[in-house]
Coordinates of C-alpha atoms in Angstrom, one line a residue:
M1 CA 113.2 -189.0 110.8
S2 CA 116.0 -187.5 108.8
N3 CA 114.6 -185.2 105.1
Q4 CA 115.9 -187.9 103.3
I5 CA 114.3 -190.7 102.2
P6 CA 114.6 -193.3 105.7
K7 CA 115.7 -196.5 105.3
V8 CA 113.3 -199.6 106.2
S9 CA 114.0 -202.4 107.7
V10 CA 111.6 -205.3 106.6
I11 CA 111.4 -207.7 109.5
I12 CA 109.8 -211.6 108.6
P13 CA 109.6 -213.8 111.5
C14 CA 109.0 -217.5 110.7
K15 CA 109.6 -221.1 111.6
D16 CA 111.3 -222.5 108.6
V17 CA 111.4 -221.1 104.8
D18 CA 108.6 -222.7 103.0
G19 CA 106.7 -221.8 100.2
Y20 CA 104.6 -219.2 101.7
V21 CA 108.3 -217.6 103.0
Q22 CA 109.6 -217.6 99.3
E23 CA 106.4 -215.9 98.1
C24 CA 107.0 -213.4 100.7
I25 CA 110.7 -212.7 100.4
Q26 CA 110.0 -212.6 96.4
Y27 CA 107.7 -209.9 96.9
C28 CA 109.4 -207.9 99.1
L29 CA 112.7 -207.7 97.5
A30 CA 110.5 -206.2 94.7
L31 CA 109.4 -203.4 96.6
D32 CA 109.1 -200.4 94.8
Y33 CA 111.5 -198.2 97.7
P34 CA 115.0 -197.3 97.4
S35 CA 116.2 -197.7 100.5
F36 CA 114.9 -201.0 102.6
E37 CA 116.8 -204.1 104.1
T38 CA 115.3 -207.4 104.8
L39 CA 115.8 -209.7 107.6
L40 CA 114.1 -213.5 107.7
L41 CA 113.9 -215.1 111.3
P42 CA 113.4 -218.7 111.2
D43 CA 114.2 -221.0 113.8
L44 CA 116.6 -223.3 112.7
P45 CA 119.6 -222.6 109.7
S46 CA 117.9 -222.7 106.1
S47 CA 120.3 -224.4 103.1
L48 CA 118.4 -221.7 101.1
E49 CA 120.4 -219.2 99.4
I50 CA 118.9 -216.0 99.6
G51 CA 120.0 -212.8 98.0
G52 CA 119.6 -209.7 99.2
V53 CA 118.2 -211.2 102.3
E54 CA 119.7 -211.0 105.7
V55 CA 118.9 -214.7 107.6
I56 CA 119.1 -214.5 111.4
T57 CA 118.1 -217.9 112.8
T58 CA 116.5 -217.4 116.1
G59 CA 115.8 -221.3 117.6
P60 CA 112.3 -222.1 118.4
V61 CA 110.7 -218.4 120.2
K62 CA 107.6 -216.9 120.1
P63 CA 106.5 -214.8 117.3
A64 CA 107.4 -211.5 119.9
A65 CA 110.6 -212.7 120.4
K66 CA 111.6 -213.3 116.9
R67 CA 110.3 -209.8 115.9
N68 CA 112.4 -208.4 118.6
I69 CA 115.5 -209.9 117.6
G70 CA 114.8 -208.5 114.2
A71 CA 114.6 -205.4 115.3
K72 CA 117.4 -205.2 117.4
H73 CA 119.7 -206.3 114.1
A74 CA 117.9 -203.7 112.2
T75 CA 119.6 -200.7 110.9
G76 CA 116.7 -198.7 109.4
E77 CA 114.3 -195.3 110.9
L78 CA 111.4 -197.3 110.2
Y79 CA 110.5 -201.2 111.1
A80 CA 108.3 -202.5 108.3
F81 CA 106.6 -206.1 110.5
I82 CA 104.9 -208.3 108.0
D83 CA 104.0 -212.0 108.5
S84 CA 105.3 -214.9 106.7
D85 CA 102.3 -216.4 105.1
A86 CA 101.8 -212.7 103.9
Y87 CA 103.5 -210.5 100.6
P88 CA 103.5 -206.6 100.4
R89 CA 102.1 -205.1 97.3
K90 CA 104.8 -202.9 95.3
D91 CA 104.0 -199.9 96.5
W92 CA 103.5 -201.0 100.1
L93 CA 106.6 -198.9 101.6
K94 CA 106.5 -195.9 99.3
N95 CA 102.6 -195.2 100.2
A96 CA 103.3 -195.6 103.9
L97 CA 106.0 -193.2 103.9
R98 CA 103.7 -190.1 103.1
Y99 CA 101.6 -190.5 106.2
F100 CA 105.1 -190.1 108.1
Q101 CA 105.7 -186.5 107.2
D102 CA 103.3 -185.8 110.3
L103 CA 106.1 -186.5 112.8
D104 CA 103.1 -187.1 115.5
V105 CA 102.3 -190.2 113.2
A106 CA 104.3 -193.1 115.1
G107 CA 102.8 -196.6 113.1
V108 CA 101.0 -197.3 109.8
G109 CA 99.0 -200.2 109.0
G110 CA 96.8 -200.9 106.1
A111 CA 94.6 -203.4 104.4
S112 CA 95.2 -207.0 104.9
I113 CA 93.6 -208.3 101.5
T114 CA 93.0 -212.2 100.9
P115 CA 94.5 -213.2 97.7
E116 CA 92.9 -213.8 94.3
G117 CA 94.9 -217.1 94.6
D118 CA 93.8 -218.4 97.6
S119 CA 91.3 -222.0 97.8
L120 CA 87.1 -221.6 98.3
M121 CA 87.7 -222.3 101.9
Q122 CA 90.2 -219.5 102.5
K123 CA 88.6 -217.0 100.8
A124 CA 85.6 -218.1 102.8
S125 CA 87.7 -217.5 105.9
G126 CA 88.6 -213.8 104.6
A127 CA 85.2 -213.1 104.4
V128 CA 84.3 -213.9 107.4
Y129 CA 87.4 -211.2 109.0
S130 CA 85.7 -208.5 106.3
S131 CA 82.3 -208.9 107.9
M132 CA 81.2 -206.6 110.7
M133 CA 79.8 -209.9 111.9
G134 CA 82.9 -211.8 111.9
G135 CA 85.5 -208.9 112.2
F136 CA 83.6 -206.9 114.2
R137 CA 85.2 -203.0 114.5
F138 CA 88.4 -204.2 112.8
A139 CA 86.3 -205.2 110.3
F140 CA 88.1 -202.3 108.0
R141 CA 91.1 -204.0 108.5
Y142 CA 90.9 -206.9 105.8
S143 CA 89.7 -204.7 103.1
S144 CA 90.7 -201.0 101.4
K145 CA 88.4 -198.7 103.2
R146 CA 88.7 -195.3 104.8
L147 CA 91.8 -193.5 106.1
Q148 CA 91.5 -193.7 110.3
E149 CA 93.3 -193.3 113.5
T150 CA 93.5 -196.7 115.3
D151 CA 95.1 -197.7 119.0
D152 CA 95.3 -201.0 117.2
L153 CA 97.2 -202.2 114.3
P154 CA 98.1 -206.1 113.6
S155 CA 101.8 -207.1 113.1
C156 CA 101.2 -208.7 109.9
N157 CA 101.1 -205.3 108.3
L158 CA 102.4 -202.7 110.8
I159 CA 105.3 -200.5 109.8
V160 CA 106.5 -198.5 112.8
R161 CA 109.4 -195.8 113.6
A162 CA 112.3 -197.2 115.4
S163 CA 112.4 -194.9 117.9
A164 CA 108.8 -195.3 118.8
F165 CA 109.1 -199.2 118.7
T166 CA 112.3 -198.9 121.0
E167 CA 110.8 -196.6 123.4
T168 CA 107.9 -199.3 124.1
G169 CA 110.3 -202.0 125.1
G170 CA 109.5 -203.7 121.8
F171 CA 106.5 -206.7 121.5
D172 CA 106.0 -208.0 125.3
E173 CA 107.3 -211.6 124.9
N174 CA 105.0 -212.8 127.3
F175 CA 102.1 -212.5 125.0
L176 CA 101.6 -215.8 122.8
T177 CA 99.1 -213.6 120.7
G178 CA 98.3 -209.8 121.2
E179 CA 101.7 -208.7 121.6
D180 CA 100.8 -206.2 118.8
T181 CA 97.6 -204.8 120.4
K182 CA 100.0 -203.6 123.4
A183 CA 102.3 -202.3 121.7
C184 CA 100.2 -200.1 119.8
M185 CA 98.4 -199.2 122.6
D186 CA 101.7 -198.4 124.3
I187 CA 102.4 -196.2 121.9
V188 CA 99.1 -194.4 121.5
Y189 CA 98.2 -194.0 125.6
R190 CA 101.4 -194.0 126.9
Q191 CA 103.7 -192.0 124.1
G192 CA 100.8 -190.1 123.0
K193 CA 101.7 -190.7 119.4
K194 CA 99.5 -191.7 116.5
L195 CA 98.4 -194.6 114.3
V196 CA 96.9 -194.6 111.1
Y197 CA 95.5 -197.2 109.1
A198 CA 95.8 -196.4 105.6
P199 CA 93.9 -198.4 103.2
D200 CA 96.4 -197.9 100.3
V201 CA 99.2 -199.6 102.6
V202 CA 98.5 -203.1 101.0
V203 CA 99.1 -206.6 102.1
Y204 CA 98.0 -210.2 100.8
H205 CA 97.7 -212.2 103.7
H206 CA 97.1 -215.7 103.1
R207 CA 93.9 -217.6 105.3
R208 CA 93.8 -220.6 106.9
P209 CA 90.8 -222.3 105.4

C-alpha cells in the first residue's frame, strides 16, 4: 500500500434497488474519506439515476459472485464490502485505515449494529445476535466491544487489501453462504496475515424480524 491515502472501492451487492439500497448508497456517498468509489451490483438494470455510483448489472447470481464481479471492476487498493441492507457510519473508512498501517493486517471489520429506527421485532433479532446465547463466540460482532484479532469477519462489514483478496482467489462461488468465512480463513491460515475486529469500524445493519 502506498504512503498516500489509499483509494477504497466500496462494493454493494443487491438484487434490486429498494429503499434499503438507496439508504446504503446515501450513507456511502457521505463517507468522511477523501478517495473512494462506490460500485453497486444489482441483478437487473435500474432506472434510478445514481450520481457518483457505478452500476454493474450482474444477472441473478449468488452474492459471492456479485462481490467477485465488483472486485474485478474495482480500482482501489482496499475493497470495502457492505450488505445492501446495511449502511456505514460516516467514519467507517477513516477509522479502518489506521489498522492497515500494520502491514501484516490484511483485513478489518467491525461492529454491525441494529439501527435505532428498526422495528421492535428487528431489534429483538439484533439482541439475540449480540447475546452469548444467540451469537456464541461471534456475539462481539453485533455491538461495539474490544479490539481483537480474529479468523472470521462477515462480508456485511469487511474491508480487505485488494492484494490479499486477489491472492485468495476471491469469494468461493460454490458457497451459498459462508464464503466470507472461507476467504477469511484463507487469509489467516494460508497467507499468514492478520484480520482485525475493530469496534470503531461501524455499520448499521437492518435485521430480519
